[in-house]
mmCIF file of C-alpha atoms in Angstrom:
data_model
loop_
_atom_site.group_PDB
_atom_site.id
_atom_site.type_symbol
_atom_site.label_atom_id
_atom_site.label_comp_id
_atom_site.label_asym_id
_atom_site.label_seq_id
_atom_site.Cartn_x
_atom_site.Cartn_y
_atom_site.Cartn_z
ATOM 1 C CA UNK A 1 -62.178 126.112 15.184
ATOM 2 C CA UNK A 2 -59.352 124.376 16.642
ATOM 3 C CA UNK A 3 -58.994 120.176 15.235
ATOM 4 C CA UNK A 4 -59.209 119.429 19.205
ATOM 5 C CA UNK A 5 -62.599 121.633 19.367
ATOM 6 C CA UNK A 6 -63.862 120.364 16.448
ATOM 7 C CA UNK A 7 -63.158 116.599 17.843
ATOM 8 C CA UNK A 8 -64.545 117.305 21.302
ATOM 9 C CA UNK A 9 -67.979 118.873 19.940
ATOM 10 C CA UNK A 10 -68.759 116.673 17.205
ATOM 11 C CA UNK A 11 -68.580 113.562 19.926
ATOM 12 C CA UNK A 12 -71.229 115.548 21.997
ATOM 13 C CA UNK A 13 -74.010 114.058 19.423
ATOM 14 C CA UNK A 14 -73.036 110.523 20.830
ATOM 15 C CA UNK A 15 -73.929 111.397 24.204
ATOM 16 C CA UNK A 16 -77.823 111.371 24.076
ATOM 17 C CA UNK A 17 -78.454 109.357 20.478
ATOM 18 C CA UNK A 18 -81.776 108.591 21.177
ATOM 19 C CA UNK A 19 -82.685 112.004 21.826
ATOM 20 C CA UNK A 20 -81.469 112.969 18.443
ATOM 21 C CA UNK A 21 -83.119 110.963 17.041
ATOM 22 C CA UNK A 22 -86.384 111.526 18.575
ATOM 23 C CA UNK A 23 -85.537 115.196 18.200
ATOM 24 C CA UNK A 24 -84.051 116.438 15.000
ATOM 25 C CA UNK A 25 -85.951 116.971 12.004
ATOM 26 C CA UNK A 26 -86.449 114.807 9.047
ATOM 27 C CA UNK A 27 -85.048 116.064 5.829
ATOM 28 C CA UNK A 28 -87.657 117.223 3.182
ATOM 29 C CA UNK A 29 -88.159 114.108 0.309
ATOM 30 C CA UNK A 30 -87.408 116.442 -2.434
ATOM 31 C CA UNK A 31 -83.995 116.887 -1.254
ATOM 32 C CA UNK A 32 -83.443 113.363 -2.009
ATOM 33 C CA UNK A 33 -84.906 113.914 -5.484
ATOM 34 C CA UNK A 34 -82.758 116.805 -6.211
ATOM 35 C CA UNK A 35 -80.080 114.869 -5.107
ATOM 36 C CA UNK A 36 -80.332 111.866 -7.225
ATOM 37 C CA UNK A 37 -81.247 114.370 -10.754
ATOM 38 C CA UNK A 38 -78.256 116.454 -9.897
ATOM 39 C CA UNK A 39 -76.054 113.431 -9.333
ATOM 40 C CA UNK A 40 -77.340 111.414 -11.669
ATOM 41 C CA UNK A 41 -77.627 108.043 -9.951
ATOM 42 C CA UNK A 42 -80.560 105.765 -9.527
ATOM 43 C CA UNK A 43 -81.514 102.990 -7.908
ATOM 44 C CA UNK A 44 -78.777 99.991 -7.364
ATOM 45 C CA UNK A 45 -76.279 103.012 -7.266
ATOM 46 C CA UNK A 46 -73.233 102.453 -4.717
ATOM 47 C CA UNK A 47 -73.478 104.909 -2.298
ATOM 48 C CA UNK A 48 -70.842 106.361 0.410
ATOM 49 C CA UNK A 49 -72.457 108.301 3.396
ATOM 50 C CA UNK A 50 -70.102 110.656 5.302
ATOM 51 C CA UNK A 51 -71.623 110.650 9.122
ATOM 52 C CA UNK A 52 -74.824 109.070 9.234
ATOM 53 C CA UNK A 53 -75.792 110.078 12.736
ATOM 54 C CA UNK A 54 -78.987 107.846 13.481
ATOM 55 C CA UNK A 55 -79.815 107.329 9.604
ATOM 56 C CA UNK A 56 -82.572 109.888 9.477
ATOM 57 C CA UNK A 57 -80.979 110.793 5.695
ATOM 58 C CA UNK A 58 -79.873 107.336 4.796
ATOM 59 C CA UNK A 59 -83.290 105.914 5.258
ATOM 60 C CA UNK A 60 -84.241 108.514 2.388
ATOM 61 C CA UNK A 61 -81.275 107.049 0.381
ATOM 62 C CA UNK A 62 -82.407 103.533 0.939
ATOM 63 C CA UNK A 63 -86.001 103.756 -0.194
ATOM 64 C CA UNK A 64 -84.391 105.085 -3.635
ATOM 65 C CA UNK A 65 -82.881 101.509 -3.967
ATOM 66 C CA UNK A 66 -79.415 102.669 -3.290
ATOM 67 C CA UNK A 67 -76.556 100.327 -1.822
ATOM 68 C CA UNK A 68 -75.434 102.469 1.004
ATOM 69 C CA UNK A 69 -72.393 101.983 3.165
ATOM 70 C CA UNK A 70 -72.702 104.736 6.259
ATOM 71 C CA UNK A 71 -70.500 105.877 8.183
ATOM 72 C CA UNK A 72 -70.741 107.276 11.959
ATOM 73 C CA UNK A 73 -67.800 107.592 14.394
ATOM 74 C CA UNK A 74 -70.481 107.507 17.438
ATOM 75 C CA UNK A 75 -70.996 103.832 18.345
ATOM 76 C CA UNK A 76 -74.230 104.406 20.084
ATOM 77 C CA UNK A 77 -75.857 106.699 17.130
ATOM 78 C CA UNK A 78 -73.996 103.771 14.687
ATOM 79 C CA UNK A 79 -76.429 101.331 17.019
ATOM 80 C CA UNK A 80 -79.778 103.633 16.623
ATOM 81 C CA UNK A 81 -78.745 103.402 12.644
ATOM 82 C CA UNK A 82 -78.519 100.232 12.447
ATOM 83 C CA UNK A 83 -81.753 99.368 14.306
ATOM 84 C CA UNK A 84 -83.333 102.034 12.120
ATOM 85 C CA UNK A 85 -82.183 100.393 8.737
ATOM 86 C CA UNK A 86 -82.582 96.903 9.603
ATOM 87 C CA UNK A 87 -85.387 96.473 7.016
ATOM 88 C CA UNK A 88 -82.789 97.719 3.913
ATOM 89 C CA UNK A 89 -80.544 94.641 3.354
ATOM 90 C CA UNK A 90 -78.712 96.940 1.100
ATOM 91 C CA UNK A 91 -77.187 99.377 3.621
ATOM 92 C CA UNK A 92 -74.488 98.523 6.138
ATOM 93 C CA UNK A 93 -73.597 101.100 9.065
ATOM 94 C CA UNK A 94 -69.487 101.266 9.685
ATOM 95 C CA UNK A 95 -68.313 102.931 13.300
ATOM 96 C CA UNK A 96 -65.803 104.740 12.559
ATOM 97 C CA UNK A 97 -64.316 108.218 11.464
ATOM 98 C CA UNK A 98 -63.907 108.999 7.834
ATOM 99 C CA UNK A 99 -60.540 110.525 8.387
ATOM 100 C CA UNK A 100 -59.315 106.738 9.729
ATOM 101 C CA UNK A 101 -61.570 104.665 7.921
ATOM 102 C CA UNK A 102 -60.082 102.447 4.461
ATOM 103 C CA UNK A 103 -61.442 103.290 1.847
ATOM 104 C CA UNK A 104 -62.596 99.910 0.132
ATOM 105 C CA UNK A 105 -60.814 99.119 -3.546
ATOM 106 C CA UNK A 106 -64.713 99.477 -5.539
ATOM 107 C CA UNK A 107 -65.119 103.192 -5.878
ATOM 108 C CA UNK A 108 -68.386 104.533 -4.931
ATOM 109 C CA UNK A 109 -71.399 106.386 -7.751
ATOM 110 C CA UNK A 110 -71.563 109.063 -5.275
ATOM 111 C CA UNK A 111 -70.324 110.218 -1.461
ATOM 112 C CA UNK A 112 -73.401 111.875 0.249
ATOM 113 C CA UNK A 113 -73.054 113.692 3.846
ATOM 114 C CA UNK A 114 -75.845 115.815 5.501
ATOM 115 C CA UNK A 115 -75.323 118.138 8.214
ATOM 116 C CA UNK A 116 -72.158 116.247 8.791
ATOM 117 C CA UNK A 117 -69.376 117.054 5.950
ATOM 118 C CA UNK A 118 -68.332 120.427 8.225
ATOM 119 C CA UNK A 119 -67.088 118.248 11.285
ATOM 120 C CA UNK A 120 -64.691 116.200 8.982
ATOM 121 C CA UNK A 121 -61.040 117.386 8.818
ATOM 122 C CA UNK A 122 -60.869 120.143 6.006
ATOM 123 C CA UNK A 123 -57.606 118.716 4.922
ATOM 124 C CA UNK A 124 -59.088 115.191 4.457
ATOM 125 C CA UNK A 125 -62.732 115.402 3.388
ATOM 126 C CA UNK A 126 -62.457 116.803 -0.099
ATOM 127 C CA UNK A 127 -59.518 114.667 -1.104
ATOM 128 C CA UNK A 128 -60.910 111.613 0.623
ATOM 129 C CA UNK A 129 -64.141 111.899 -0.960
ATOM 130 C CA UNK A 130 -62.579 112.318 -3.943
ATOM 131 C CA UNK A 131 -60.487 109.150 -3.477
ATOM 132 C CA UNK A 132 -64.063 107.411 -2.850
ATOM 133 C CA UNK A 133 -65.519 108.259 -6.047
ATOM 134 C CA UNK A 134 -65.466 106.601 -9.820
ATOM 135 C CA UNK A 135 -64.732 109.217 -12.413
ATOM 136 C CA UNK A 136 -67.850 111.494 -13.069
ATOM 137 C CA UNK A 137 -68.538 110.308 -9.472
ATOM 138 C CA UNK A 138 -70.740 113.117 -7.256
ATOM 139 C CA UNK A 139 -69.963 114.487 -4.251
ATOM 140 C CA UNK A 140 -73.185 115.608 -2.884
ATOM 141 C CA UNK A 141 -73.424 117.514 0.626
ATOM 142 C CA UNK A 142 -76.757 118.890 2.551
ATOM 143 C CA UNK A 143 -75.697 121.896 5.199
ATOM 144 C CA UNK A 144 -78.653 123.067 7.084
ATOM 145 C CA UNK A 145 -78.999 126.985 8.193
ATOM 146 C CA UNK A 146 -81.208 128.017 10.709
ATOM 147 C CA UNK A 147 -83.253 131.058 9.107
ATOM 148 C CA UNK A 148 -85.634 133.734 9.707
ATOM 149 C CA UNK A 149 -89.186 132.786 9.607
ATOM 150 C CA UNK A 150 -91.571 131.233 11.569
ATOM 151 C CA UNK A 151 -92.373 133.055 15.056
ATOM 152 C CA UNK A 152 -89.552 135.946 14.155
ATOM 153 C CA UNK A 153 -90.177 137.754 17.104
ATOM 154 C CA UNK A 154 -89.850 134.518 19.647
ATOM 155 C CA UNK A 155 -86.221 134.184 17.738
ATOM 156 C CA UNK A 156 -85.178 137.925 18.908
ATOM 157 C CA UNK A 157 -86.450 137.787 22.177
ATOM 158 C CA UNK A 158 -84.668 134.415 22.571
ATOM 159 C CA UNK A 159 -81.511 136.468 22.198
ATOM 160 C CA UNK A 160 -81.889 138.129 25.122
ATOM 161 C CA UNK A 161 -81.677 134.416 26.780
ATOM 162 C CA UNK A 162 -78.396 133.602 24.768
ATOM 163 C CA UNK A 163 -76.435 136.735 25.764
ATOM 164 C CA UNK A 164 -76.899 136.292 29.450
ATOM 165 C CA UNK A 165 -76.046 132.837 29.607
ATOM 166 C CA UNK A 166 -74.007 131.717 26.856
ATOM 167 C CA UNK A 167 -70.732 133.901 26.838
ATOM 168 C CA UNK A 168 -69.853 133.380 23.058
ATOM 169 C CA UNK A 169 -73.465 134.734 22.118
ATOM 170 C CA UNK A 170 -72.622 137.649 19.797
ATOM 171 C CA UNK A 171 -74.875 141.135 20.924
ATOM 172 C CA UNK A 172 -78.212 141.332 18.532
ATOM 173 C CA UNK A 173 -77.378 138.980 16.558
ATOM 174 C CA UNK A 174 -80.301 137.502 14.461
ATOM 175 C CA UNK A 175 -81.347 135.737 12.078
ATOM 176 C CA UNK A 176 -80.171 135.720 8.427
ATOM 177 C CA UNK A 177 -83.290 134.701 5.588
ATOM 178 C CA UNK A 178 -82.155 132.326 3.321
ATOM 179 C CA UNK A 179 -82.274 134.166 0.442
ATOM 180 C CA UNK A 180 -79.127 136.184 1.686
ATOM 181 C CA UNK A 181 -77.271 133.587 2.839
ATOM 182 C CA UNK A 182 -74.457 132.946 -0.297
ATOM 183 C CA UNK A 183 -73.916 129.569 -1.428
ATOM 184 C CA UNK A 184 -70.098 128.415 -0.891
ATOM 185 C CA UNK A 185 -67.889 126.104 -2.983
ATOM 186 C CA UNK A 186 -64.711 127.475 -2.963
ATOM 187 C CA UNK A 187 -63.320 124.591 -0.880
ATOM 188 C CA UNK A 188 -64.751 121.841 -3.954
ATOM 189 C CA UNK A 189 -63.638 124.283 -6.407
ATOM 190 C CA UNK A 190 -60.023 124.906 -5.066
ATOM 191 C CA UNK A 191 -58.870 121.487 -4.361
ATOM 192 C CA UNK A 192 -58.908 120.839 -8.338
ATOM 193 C CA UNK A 193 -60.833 117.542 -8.266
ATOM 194 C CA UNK A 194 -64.524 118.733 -8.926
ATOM 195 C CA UNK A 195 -66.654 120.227 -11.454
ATOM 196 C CA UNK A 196 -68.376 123.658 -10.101
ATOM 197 C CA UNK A 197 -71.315 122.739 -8.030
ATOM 198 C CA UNK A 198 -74.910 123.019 -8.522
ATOM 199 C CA UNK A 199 -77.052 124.259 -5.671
ATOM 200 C CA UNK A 200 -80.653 123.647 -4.750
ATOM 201 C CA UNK A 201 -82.547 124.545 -1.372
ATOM 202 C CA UNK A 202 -85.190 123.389 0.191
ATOM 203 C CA UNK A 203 -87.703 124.945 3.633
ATOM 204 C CA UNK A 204 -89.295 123.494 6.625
ATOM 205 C CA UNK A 205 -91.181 125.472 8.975
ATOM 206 C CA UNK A 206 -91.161 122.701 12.275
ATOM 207 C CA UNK A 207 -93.691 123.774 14.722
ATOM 208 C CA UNK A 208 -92.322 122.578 18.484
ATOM 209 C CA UNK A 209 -94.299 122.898 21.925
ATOM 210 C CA UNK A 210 -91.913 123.904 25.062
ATOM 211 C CA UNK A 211 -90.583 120.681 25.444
ATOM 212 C CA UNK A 212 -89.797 119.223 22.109
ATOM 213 C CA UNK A 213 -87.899 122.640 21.113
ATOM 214 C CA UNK A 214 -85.539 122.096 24.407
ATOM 215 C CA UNK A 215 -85.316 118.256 23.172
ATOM 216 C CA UNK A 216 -84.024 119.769 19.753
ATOM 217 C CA UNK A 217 -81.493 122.378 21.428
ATOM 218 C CA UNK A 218 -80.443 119.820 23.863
ATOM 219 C CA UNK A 219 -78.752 117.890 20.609
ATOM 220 C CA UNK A 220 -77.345 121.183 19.486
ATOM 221 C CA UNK A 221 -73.304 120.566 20.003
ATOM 222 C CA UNK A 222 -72.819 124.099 21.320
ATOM 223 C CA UNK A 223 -75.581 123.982 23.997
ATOM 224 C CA UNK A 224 -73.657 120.546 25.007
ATOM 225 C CA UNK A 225 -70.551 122.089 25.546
ATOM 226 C CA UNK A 226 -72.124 125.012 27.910
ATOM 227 C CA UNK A 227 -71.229 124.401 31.639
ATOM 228 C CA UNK A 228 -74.275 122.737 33.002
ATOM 229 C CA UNK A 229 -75.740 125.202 35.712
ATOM 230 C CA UNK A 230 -75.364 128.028 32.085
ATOM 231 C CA UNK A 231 -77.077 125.848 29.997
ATOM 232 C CA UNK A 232 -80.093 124.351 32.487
ATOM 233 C CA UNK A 233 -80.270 128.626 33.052
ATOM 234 C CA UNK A 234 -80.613 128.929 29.136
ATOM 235 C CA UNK A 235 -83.239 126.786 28.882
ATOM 236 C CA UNK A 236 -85.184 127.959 31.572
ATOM 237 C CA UNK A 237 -85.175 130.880 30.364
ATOM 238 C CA UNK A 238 -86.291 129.827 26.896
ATOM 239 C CA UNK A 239 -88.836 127.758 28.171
ATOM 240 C CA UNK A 240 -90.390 130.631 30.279
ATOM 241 C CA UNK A 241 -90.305 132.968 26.924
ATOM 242 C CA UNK A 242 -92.271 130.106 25.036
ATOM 243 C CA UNK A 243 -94.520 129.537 27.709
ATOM 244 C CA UNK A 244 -95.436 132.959 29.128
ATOM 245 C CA UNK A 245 -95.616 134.719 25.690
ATOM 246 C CA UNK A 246 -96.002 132.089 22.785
ATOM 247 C CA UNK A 247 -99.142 130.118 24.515
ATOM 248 C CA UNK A 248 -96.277 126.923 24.746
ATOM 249 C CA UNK A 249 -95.891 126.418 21.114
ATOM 250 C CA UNK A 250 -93.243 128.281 18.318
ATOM 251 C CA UNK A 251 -92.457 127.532 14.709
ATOM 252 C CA UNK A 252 -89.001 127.640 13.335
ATOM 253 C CA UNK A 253 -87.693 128.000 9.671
ATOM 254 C CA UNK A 254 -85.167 125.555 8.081
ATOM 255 C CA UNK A 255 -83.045 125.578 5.028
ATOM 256 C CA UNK A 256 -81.838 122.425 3.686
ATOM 257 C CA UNK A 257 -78.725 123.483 0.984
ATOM 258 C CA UNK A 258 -77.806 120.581 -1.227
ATOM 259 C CA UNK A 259 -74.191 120.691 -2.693
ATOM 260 C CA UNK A 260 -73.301 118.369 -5.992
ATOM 261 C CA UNK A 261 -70.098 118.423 -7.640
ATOM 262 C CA UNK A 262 -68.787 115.541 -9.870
ATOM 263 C CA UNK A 263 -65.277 114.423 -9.944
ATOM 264 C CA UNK A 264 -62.938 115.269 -13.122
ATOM 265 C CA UNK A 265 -59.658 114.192 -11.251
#
């Protein structure tokens, strides 16, 4: 993906903030569990977040007791954050970038981003987070997969949909479970500045009616980008596969992969 690509798509999730939130799921509360063991910080711990989106993970980080600066370079998902963390008088929500934002002169216990660290510049977000963090500092990242389970055979019929109306739909693909999908920290390990990572992951079957899976697509960055009369076609066509053979309700299968690596350098 091109810098220019990656910049237009990741401002798609400003468009329509209120529909993400509304419409993408919650993060499981053991994640945030895991995440404080692995990076062994507890409450009053200064915490950076990389990409906050509407705060659905930094309202898990708050109720640990964490002081949380969040950032979000969408000013109206910066404004859903901020209305949805108003009760936590220890978080403030920045709008900004990463890449262009200065870093303040108190390092930070840990830098936390979920679903978010991939759109950053790969030649700034290791090094900058690293440049956030105190010595023994963690760097803790959440990537979520989409994963077989749930209604598996809605998933492949879907495909069908995909190929005829989305031109950069691979043919048959599917699928992967998460036990086969390999964990990846060759980026951490290579730029010097981390101790190897420790893994854990976590599963959410979401069950969704007709309408609230289209809400969830509809904040998906690549079903943005489609050209509109391909992507109302798309979902159409989903919606008729849900409705005419899955009695208007599917379940799909999350995998929440938490990344922690603490700074040496």
């Amino acid at each position: 993906m091109t810098t220019g690509d990656r910049e237009r798509l990741r401002r798609t999730f400003d468009e329509d903030a209120e529909l993400y939130d509304r419409a993408r799921p919650r993060y499981v509360g053991e994640l945030f569990d895991g995440l404080a063991e692995l990076a062994g910080i507890g409450a009053g711990a200064r915490v950076l977040e990389i990409g906050c989106g509407t705060g659905q993970a930094t309202v898990s980080l708050a109720e640990r007791g964490f002081r949380v600066v969040a950032v979000e370079l969408g000013a109206s998902m910066a404004s859903v954050a901020r209305r949805n963390l108003a009760r936590f008088p220890l978080v403030s929500v920045v709008n900004s970038t990463f890449e262009e934002w200065e870093l303040p002169s108190e390092p930070f216990d840990a830098v936390v981003s979920a679903t978010a660290f991939a759109w950053v510049d790969p030649a700034v977000r290791v090094a900058k987070a690293a440049d956030a963090l105190r010595a023994g500092g963690a760097l803790a990242t959440v990537a979520t997969h989409h994963v077989a389970g749930g209604t598996v055979d809605f998933f492949h019929e879907a495909q069908d949909c995909y190929e005829r109306f989305d031109p950069e739909t691979p043919p048959g693909l599917r699928l992967t479970p998460a036990a086969d999908i390999p964990t990846d920290s060759a980026e951490v390990d290579e730029s010097g500045r981390f101790s190897p990572a420790a893994f854990r992951r976590y599963e959410l079957d979401v069950e969704y009616s007709t309408d609230s899976y289209l809400d969830v697509l509809r904040t998906y960055s690549g079903h943005r980008a489609l050209e509109s009369g391909a992507r109302t076609s798309l979902l159409n066509c989903i919606a008729a596969l849900i409705d005419g053979r899955y009695g208007g309700t599917i379940t799909k299968r999350y995998m929440f992969e938490l990344r922690v690596a603490h700074r040496i350098t």
